[in-house]
Short mmCIF file of C-alpha atoms and ligand atoms in Angstrom, two decimals:
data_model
loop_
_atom_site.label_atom_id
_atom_site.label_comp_id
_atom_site.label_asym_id
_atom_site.label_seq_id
_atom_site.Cartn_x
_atom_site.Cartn_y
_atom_site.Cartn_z
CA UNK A 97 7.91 12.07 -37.70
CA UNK A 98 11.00 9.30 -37.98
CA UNK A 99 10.08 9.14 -41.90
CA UNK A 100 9.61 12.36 -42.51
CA UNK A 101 13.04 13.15 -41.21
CA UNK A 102 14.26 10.25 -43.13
CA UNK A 103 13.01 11.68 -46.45
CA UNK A 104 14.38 15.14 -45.43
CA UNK A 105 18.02 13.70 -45.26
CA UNK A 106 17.26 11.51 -47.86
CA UNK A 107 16.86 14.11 -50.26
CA UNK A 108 19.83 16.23 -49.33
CA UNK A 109 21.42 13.14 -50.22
CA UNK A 110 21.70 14.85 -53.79
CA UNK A 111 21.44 18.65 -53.14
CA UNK A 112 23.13 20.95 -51.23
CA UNK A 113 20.50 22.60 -50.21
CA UNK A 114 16.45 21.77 -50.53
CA UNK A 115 13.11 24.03 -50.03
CA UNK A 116 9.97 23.24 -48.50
CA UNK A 117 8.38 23.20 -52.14
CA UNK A 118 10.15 19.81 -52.97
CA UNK A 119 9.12 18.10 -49.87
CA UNK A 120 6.31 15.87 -50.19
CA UNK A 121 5.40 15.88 -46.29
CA UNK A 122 2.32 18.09 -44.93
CA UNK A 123 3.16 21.12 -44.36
CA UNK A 124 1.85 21.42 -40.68
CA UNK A 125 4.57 18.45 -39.79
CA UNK A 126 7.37 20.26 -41.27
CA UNK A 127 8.11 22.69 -38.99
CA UNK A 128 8.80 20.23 -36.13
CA UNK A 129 10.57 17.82 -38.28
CA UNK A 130 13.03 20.30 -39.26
CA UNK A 131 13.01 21.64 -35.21
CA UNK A 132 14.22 18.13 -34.32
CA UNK A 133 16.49 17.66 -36.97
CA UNK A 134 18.32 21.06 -36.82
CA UNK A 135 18.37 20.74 -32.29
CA UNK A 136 20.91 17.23 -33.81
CA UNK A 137 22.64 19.09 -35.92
CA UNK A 138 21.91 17.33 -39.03
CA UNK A 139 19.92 20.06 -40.97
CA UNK A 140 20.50 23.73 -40.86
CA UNK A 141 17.34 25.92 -42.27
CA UNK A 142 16.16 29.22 -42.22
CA UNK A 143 12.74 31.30 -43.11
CA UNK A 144 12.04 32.68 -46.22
CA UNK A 145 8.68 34.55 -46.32
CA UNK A 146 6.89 33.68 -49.61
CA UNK A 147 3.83 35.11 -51.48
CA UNK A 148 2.40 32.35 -53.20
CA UNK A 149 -0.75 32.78 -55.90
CA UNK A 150 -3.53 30.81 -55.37
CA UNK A 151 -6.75 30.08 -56.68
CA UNK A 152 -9.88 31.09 -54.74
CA UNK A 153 -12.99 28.62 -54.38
CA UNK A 154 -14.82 30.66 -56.98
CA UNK A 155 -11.46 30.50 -59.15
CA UNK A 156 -11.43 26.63 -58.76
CA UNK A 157 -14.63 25.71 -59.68
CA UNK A 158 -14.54 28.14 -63.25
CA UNK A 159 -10.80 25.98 -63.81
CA UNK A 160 -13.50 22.89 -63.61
CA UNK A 161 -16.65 24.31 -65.48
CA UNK A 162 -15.23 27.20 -67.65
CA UNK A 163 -16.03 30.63 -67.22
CA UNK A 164 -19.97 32.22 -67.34
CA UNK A 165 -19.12 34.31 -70.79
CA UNK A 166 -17.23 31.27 -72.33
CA UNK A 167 -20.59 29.43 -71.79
CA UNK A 168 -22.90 31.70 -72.62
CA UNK A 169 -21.11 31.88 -76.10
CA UNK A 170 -21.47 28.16 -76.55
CA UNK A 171 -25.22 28.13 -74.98
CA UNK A 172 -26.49 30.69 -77.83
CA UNK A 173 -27.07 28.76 -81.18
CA UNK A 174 -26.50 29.50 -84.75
CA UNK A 175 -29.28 31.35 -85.12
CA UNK A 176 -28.98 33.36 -82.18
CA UNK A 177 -31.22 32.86 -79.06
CA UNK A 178 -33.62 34.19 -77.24
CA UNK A 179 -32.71 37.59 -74.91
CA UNK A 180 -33.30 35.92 -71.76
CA UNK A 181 -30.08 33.33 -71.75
CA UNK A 182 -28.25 36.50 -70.49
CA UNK A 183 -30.41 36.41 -67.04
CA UNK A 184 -28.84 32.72 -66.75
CA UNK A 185 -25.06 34.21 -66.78
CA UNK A 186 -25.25 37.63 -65.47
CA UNK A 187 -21.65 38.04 -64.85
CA UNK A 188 -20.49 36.71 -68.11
CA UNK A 189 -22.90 38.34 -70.13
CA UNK A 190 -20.94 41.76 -69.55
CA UNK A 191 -17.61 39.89 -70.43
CA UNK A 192 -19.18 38.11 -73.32
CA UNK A 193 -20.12 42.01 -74.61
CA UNK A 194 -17.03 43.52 -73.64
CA UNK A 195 -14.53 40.85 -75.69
CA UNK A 196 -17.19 41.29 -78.33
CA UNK A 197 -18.23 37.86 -78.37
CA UNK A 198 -21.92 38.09 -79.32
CA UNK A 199 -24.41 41.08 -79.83
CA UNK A 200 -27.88 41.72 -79.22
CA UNK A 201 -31.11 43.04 -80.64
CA UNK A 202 -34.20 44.03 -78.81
CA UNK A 203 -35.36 40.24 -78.85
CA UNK A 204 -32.05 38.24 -79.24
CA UNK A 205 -28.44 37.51 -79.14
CA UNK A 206 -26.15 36.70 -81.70
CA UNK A 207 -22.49 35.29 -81.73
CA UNK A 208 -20.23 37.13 -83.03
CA UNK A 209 -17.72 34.27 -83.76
CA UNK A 210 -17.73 30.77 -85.01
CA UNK A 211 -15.68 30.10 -81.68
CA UNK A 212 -13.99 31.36 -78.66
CA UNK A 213 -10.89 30.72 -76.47
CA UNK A 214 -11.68 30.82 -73.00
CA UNK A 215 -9.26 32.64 -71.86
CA UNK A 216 -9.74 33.53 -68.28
CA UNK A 217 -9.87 29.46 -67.71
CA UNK A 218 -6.03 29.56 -69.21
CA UNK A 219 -4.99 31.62 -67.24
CA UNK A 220 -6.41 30.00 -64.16
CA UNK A 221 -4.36 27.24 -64.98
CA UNK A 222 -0.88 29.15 -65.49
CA UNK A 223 -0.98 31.57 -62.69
CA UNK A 224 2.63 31.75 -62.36
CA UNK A 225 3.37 32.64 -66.02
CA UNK A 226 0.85 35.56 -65.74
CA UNK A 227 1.74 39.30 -65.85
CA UNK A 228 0.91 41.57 -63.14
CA UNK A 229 -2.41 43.30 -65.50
CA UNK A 230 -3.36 39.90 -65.85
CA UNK A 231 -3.02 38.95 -62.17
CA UNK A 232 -4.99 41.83 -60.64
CA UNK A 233 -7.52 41.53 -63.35
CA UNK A 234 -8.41 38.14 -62.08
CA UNK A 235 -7.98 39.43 -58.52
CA UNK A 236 -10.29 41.88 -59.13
CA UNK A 237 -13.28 39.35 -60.45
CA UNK A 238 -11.91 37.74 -57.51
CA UNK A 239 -10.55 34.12 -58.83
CA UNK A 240 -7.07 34.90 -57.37
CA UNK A 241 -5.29 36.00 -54.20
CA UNK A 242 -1.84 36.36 -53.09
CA UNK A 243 -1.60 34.17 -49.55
CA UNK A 244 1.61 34.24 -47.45
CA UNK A 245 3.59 30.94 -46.40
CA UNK A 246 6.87 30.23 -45.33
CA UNK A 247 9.52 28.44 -47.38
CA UNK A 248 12.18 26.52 -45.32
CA UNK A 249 15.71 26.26 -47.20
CA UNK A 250 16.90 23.32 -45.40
CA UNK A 251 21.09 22.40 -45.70
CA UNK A 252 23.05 19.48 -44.70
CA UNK A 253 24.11 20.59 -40.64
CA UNK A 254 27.60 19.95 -38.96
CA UNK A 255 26.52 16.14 -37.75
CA UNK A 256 24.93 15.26 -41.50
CA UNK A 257 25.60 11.94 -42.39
CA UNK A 258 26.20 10.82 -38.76
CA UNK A 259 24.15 7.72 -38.36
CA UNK A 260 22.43 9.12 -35.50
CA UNK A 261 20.00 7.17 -33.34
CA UNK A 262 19.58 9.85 -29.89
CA UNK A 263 17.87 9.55 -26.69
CA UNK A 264 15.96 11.91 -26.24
CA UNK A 265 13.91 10.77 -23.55
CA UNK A 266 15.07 9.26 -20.61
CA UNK A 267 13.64 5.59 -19.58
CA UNK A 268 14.41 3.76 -16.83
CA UNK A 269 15.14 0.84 -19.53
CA UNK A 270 17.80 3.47 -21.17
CA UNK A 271 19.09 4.56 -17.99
CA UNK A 272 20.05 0.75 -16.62
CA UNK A 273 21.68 -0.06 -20.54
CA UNK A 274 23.39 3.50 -20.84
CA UNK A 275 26.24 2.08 -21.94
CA UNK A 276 27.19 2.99 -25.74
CA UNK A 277 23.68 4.60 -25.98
CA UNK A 278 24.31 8.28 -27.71
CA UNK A 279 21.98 10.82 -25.67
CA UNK A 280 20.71 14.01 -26.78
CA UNK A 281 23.03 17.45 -25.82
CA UNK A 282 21.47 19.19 -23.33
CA UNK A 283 20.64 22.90 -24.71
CA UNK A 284 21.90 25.06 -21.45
CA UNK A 285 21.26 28.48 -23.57
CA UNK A 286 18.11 28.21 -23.97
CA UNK A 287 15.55 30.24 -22.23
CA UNK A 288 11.92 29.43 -20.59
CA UNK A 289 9.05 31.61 -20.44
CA UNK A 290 8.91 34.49 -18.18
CA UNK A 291 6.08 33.93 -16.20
CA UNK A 292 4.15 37.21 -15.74
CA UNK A 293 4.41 37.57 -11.87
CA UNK A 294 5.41 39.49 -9.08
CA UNK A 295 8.67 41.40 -9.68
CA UNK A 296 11.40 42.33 -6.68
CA UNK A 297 10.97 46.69 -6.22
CA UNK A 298 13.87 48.68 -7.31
CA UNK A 299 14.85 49.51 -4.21
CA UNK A 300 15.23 46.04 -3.37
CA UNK A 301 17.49 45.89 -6.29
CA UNK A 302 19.31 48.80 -5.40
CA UNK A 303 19.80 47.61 -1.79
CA UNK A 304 21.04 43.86 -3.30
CA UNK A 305 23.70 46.29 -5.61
CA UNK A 306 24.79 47.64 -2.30
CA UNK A 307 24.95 44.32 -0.16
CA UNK A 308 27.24 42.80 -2.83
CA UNK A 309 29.54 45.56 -2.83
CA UNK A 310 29.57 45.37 0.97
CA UNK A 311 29.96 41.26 1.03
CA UNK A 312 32.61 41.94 -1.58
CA UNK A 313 34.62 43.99 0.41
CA UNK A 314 34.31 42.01 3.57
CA UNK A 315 31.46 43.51 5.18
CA UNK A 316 29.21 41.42 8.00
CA UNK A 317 25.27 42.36 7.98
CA UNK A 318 24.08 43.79 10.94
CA UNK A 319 20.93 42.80 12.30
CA UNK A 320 18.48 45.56 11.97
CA UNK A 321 15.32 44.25 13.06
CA UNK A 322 13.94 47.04 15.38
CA UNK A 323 11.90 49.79 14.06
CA UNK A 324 11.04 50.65 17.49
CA UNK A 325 14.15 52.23 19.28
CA UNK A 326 14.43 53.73 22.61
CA UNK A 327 15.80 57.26 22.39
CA UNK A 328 18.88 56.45 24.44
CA UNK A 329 20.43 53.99 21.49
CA UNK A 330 19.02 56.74 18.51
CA UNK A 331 20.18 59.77 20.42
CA UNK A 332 21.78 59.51 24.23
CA UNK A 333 24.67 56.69 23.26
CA UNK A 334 25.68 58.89 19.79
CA UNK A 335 25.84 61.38 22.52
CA UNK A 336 23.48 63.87 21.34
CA UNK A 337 22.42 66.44 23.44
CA UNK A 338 18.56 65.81 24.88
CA UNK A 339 17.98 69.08 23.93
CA UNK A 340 18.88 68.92 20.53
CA UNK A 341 16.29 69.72 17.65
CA UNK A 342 15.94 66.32 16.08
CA UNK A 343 14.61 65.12 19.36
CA UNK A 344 11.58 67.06 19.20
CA UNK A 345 8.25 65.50 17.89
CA UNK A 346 8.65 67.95 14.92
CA UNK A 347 11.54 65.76 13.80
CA UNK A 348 10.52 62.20 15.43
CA UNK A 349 8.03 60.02 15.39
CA UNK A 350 7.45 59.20 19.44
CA UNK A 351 5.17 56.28 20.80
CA UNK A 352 2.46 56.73 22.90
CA UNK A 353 1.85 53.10 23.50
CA UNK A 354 4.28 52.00 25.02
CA UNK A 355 5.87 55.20 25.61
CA UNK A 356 8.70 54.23 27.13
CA UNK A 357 10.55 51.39 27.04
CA UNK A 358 10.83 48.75 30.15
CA UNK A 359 14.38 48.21 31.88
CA UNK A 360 17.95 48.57 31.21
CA UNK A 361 19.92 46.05 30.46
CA UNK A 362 22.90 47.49 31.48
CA UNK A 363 23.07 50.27 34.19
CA UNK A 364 26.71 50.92 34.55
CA UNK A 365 26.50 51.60 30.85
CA UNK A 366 23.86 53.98 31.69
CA UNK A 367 25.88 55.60 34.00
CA UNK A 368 28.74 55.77 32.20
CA UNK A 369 26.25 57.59 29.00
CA UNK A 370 25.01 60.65 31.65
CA UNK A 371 28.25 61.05 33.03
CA UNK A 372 29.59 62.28 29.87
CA UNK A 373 27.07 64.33 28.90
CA UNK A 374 26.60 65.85 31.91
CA UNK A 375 30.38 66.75 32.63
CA UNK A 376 32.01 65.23 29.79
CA UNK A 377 35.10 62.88 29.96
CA UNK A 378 37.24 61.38 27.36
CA UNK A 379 38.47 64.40 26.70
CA UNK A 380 35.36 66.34 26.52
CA UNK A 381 33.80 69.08 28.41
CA UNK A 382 30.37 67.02 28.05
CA UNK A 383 27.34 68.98 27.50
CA UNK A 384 27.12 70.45 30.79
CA UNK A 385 23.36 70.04 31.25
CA UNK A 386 21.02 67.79 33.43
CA UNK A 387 20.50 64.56 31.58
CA UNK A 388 17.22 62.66 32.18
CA UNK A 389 16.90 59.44 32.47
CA UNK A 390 12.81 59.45 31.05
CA UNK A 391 13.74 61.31 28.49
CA UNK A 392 16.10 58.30 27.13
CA UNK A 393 13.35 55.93 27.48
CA UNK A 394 11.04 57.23 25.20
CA UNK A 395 10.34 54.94 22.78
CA UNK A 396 10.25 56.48 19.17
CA UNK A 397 10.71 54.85 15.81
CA UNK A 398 14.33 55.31 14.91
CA UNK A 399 15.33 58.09 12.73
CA UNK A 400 18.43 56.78 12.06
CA UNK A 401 19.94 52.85 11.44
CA UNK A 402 23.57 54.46 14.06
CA UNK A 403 20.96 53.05 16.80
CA UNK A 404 22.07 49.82 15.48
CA UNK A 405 25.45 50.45 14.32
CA UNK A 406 25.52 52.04 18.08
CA UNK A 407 24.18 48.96 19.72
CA UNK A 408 26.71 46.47 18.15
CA UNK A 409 29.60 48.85 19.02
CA UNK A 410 29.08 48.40 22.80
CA UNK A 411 28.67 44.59 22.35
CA UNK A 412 32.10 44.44 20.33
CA UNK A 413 33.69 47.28 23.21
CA UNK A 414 33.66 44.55 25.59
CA UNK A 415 35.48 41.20 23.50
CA UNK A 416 37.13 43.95 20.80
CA UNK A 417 38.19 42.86 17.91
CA UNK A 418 38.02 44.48 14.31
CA UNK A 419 35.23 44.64 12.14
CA UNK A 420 33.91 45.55 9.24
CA UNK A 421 29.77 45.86 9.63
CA UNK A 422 26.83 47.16 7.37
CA UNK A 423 22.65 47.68 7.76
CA UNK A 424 20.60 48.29 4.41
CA UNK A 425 16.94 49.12 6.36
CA UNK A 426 14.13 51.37 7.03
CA UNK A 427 14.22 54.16 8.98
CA UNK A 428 11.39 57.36 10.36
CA UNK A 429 11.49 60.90 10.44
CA UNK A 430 8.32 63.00 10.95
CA UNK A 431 9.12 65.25 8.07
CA UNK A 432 6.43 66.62 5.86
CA UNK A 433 5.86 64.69 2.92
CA UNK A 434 6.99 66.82 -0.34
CA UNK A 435 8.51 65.40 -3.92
CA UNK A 436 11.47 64.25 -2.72
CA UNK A 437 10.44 63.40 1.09
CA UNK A 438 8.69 60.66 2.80
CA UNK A 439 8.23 60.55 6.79
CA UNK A 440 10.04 56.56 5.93
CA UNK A 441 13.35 55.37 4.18
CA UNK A 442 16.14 53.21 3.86
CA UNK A 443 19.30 54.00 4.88
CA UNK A 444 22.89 52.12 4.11
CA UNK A 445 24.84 52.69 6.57
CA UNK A 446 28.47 51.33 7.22
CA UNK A 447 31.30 51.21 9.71
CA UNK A 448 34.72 49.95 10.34
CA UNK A 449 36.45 49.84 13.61
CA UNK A 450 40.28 48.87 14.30
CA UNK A 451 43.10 50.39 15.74
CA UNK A 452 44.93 53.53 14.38
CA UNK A 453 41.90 54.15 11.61
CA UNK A 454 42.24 57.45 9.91
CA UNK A 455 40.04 60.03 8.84
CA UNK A 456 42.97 59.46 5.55
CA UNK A 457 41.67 55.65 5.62
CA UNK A 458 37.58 56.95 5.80
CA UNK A 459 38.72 58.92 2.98
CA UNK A 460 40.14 56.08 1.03
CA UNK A 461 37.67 53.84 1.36
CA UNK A 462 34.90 56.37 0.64
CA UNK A 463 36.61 56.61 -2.77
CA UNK A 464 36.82 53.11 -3.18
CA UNK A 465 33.23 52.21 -2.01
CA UNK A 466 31.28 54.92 -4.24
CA UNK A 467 33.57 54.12 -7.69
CA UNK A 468 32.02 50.49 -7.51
CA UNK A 469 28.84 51.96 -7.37
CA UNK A 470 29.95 53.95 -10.64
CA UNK A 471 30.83 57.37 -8.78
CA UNK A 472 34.54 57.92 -9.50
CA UNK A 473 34.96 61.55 -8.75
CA UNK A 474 34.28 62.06 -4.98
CA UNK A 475 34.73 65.39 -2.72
CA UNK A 476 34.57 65.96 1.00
CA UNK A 477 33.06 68.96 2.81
CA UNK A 478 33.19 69.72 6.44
CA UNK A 479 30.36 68.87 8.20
CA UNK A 480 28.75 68.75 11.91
CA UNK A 481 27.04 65.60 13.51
CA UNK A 482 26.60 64.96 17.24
CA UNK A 483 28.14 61.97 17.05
CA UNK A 484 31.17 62.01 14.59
CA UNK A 485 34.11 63.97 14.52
CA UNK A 486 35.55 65.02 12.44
CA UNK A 487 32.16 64.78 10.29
CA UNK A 488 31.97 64.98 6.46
CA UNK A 489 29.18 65.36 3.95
CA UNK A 490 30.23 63.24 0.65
CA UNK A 491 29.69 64.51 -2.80
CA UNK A 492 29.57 62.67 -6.15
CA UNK A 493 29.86 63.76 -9.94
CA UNK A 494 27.02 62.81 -11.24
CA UNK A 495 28.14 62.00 -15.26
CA UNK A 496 24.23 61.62 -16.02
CA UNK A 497 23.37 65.16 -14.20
CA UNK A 498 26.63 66.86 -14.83
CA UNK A 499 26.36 68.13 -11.33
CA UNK A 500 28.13 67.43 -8.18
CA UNK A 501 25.16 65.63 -5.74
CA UNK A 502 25.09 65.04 -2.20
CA UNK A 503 25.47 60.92 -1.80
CA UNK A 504 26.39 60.57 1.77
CA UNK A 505 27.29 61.73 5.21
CA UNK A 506 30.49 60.49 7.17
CA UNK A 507 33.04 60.93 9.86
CA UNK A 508 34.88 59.08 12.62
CA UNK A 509 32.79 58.14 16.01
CA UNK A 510 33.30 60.35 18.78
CA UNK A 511 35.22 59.50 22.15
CA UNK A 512 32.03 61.00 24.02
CA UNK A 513 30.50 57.76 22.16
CA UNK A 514 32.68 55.23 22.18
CA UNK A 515 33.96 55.95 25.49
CA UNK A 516 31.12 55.09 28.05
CA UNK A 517 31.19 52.17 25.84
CA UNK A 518 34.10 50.85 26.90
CA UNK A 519 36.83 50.92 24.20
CA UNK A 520 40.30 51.59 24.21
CA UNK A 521 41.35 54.83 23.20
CA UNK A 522 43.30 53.48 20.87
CA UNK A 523 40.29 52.38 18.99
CA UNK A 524 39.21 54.61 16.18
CA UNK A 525 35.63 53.81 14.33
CA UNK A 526 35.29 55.43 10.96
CA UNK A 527 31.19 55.46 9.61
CA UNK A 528 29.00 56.65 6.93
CA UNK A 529 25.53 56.42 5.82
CA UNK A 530 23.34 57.57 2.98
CA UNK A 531 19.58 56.78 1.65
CA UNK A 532 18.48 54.29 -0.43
CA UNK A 533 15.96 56.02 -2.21
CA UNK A 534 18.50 58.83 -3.45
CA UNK A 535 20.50 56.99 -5.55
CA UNK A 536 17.12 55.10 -6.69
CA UNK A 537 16.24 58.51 -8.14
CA UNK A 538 18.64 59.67 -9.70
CA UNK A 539 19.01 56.42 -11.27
CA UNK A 540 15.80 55.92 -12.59
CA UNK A 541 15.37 59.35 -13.69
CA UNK A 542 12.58 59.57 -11.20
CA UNK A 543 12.10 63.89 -9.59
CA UNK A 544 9.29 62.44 -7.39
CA UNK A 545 9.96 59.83 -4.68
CA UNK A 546 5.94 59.18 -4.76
CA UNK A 547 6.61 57.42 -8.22
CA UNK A 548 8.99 54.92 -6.39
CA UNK A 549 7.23 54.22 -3.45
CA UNK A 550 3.35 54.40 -2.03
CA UNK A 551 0.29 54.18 -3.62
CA UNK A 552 0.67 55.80 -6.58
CA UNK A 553 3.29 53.51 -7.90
CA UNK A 554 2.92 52.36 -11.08
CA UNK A 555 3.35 48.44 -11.15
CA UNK A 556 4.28 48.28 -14.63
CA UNK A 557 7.09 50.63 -13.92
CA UNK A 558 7.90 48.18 -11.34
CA UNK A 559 8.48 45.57 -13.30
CA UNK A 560 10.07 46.80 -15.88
CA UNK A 561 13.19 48.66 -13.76
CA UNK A 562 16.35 46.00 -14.40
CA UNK A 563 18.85 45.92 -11.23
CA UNK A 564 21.21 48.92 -11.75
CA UNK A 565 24.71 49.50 -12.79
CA UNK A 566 25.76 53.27 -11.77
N1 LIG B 59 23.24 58.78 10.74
C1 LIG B 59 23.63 59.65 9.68
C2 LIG B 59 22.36 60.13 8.94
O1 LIG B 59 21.29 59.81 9.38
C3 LIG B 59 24.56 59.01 8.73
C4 LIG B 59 25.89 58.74 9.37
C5 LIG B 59 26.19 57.48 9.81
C6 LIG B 59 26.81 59.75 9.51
C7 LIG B 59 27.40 57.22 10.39
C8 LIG B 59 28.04 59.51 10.05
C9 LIG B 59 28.31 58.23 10.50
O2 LIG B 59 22.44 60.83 7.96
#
């Protein structure tokens, strides 16, 4: 290799630029000679793809031996010969008659000439001078082809002439003499092989777009590792009625082992939860209904991740201080399963809670959360949850869809809520939540959720989805 890079420099010496025709190395070494050289900087060289015309074996050996109707002529003697030399050159034979070489009677041939040229053997040996006729003419006897190769054009690079003597490996020997040793640059560009393996699911990536926009705005994960909820922290703490609709196995997925869950941690709390909905306080007329304490218990899988925004609220109610928290997780309703409904999903869900928060602040921030997802035109409508009030539904322009689309659902926690909990009334808690898979969708192009998630998922679609930019 060291020589043939040698020679390579040696002859740009004189040049400007050199191709792989004047190099007298083998070809198969050239191409990492010139690799090595060029990753120094002392050659530059690029590609050119030539068609080069070359002799085939049966081509070679009539350049040696002359070509079947040149010998034929010479075999038949002055007085003609016998018919039968023809069987011994029955491809020339035809060409000896066609250039009108020699002629035959019933019992012999004859030459027409006192001597010949062979012709076809000079032109073997000037292929490059030959016209095109002449080219495919041989081609066609088949004593030419055309073959492909690559010609490098090789030019003196940046560090040419640079006596350069580089490390490229690294030897414990090198490494205890480093001193005034030159070392190869380390290429940081370049790129490895992408193995082909597993592949994160683009709801993953969707829900990684959404935790940086979260972490960037100074948002704290909630933990949200609970699939199984009792019904008091989905429903009875958001301080919706037991006999509302969603609570009914139409709507919820309940457990029947174990059906309800074991004790309280904290009965006061309890208390504090059927107080208000049985005659209200805080402000509020309560529900003004019997509130049962089994019915709370029931374990179900939650429908909603406000069980867990609900169950870090009443930790922070009792050391307060303000927060900014968010869940990206999985979440059950027993819905039937259509095109754009699955009985599971994620939800994001945030909330911020402080002192003298406005609906004007949820507003705000709604804006500023949904542009860095890409949505810049936002608009609020009214809306009606048990457990936030005021209570908006969030729309986005959808520049993709020209249509406005629903994205989200909002509003600020109720007193009924946060109340029993134990906060201050001063405290206001502002909160909003929307599906993963929605956005997913609509991104993707995708009108069936079945193509994003369950078994009919196509893995190559999988793999090929690149994290999104709205
Ligand atoms: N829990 C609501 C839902 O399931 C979302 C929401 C969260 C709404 C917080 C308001 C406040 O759609």
């Amino acid at each position: 290799m060291e020589e043939y890079a040698e020679i390579i420099l040696r002859l740009l010496e004189e040049k400007a630029s050199i191709s792989s025709d004047e190099i007298p190395i083998p070809y198969s070494c050239l191409h990492g000679v010139l690799l090595s050289l060029e990753s120094k900087n002392q050659i530059v060289f690029e590609i050119k793809e030539k068609h080069k015309k070359v002799l085939t074996d049966e081509g070679k050996d009539l350049l040696e031996y002359g070509s079947q109707e040149y010998n034929l002529f010479n075999s038949i003697g002055d007085n003609g010969s016998d018919i039968s030399i023809l069987e011994k050159f029955p491809l020339g034979a035809n060409y000896a008659f066609k250039n009108k070489w020699i002629r035959a009677d019933k019992e012999k041939v004859y030459r027409n000439k006192e001597a010949v040229e062979d012709s076809v053997v000079k032109q073997l040996g000037a292929l490059s001078i030959l016209t095109e006729k002449e080219f495919s003419d041989l081609k066609k006897r088949k004593l030419v082809d055309q073959s492909k190769t690559n010609i490098y054009i090789i030019s003196k690079g940046s560090s040419y002439g640079i006596a350069e003597s580089c490390n490229v490996e690294l030897t414990a020997e090198i490494v205890a003499n480093y001193q005034g040793q030159k070392f190869k640059k380390y290429n940081f560009n370049t790129v490895g092989n992408i193995p082909n393996c597993g592949s994160l699911h683009p709801l993953m990536k969707i829900g990684e777009e959404f935790k940086k926009i979260f972490i960037e705005m100074g948002f704290a994960e909630m933990k949200t590792n609970r699939y199984v909820e009792s019904s008091f922290w989905n429903f009875d703490s958001l301080f919706q009625p037991q006999c509302h609709p969603a609570r009914d196995a139409h709507d919820t997925f309940f457990l029947k082992n174990p059906e309800f869950a074991g004790s309280f941690e904290d009965e006061e709390y309890l208390k504090r939860v059927q107080d208000v909905h049985e005659s209200g306080g805080f402000g509020s007329k309560g529900h003004q209904s019997v509130w049962d304490r089994r019915e709370a218990m029931k374990n179900i899988l939650r429908t909603h991740t406000t069980s867990v925004s609900s169950r870090y609220l009443k930790d922070l109610a009792s050391d307060f201080r303000p927060v900014k928290l968010f869940s990206i997780d999985k979440v059950f309703r027993n819905e039937s399963v259509d095109a754009t409904h699955l009985a599971e999903f994620h939800q994001v869900e945030g909330l911020i809670a402080g002192e003298g928060i406005t609906l004007g602040d949820l507003m705000g921030f709604m804006g500023t959360f949904f542009e860095k997802l890409g949505l810049k035109n936002i608009k609020f409508k009214p809306a009606f949850n048990p457990y936030t009030e005021p209570s908006m539904e969030v729309f986005g322009y959808h520049e993709g869809l020209k249509k406005w689309i629903e994205i989200g659902n909002s509003g600020i926690f109720r007193p009924e809520m946060l109340g029993p909990m134990g906060f201050d009334e001063s405290v206001t808690v502002i909160a909003w939540g929307l599906s993963l898979e929605r956005p997913a969708m609509i991104k993707y192009g995708l009108n069936n959720i079945r193509d994003l998630v369950g078994h009919k998922v196509d893995i190559n679609f999988i793999k090929k989805c690149k994290i999104i930019h709205f």
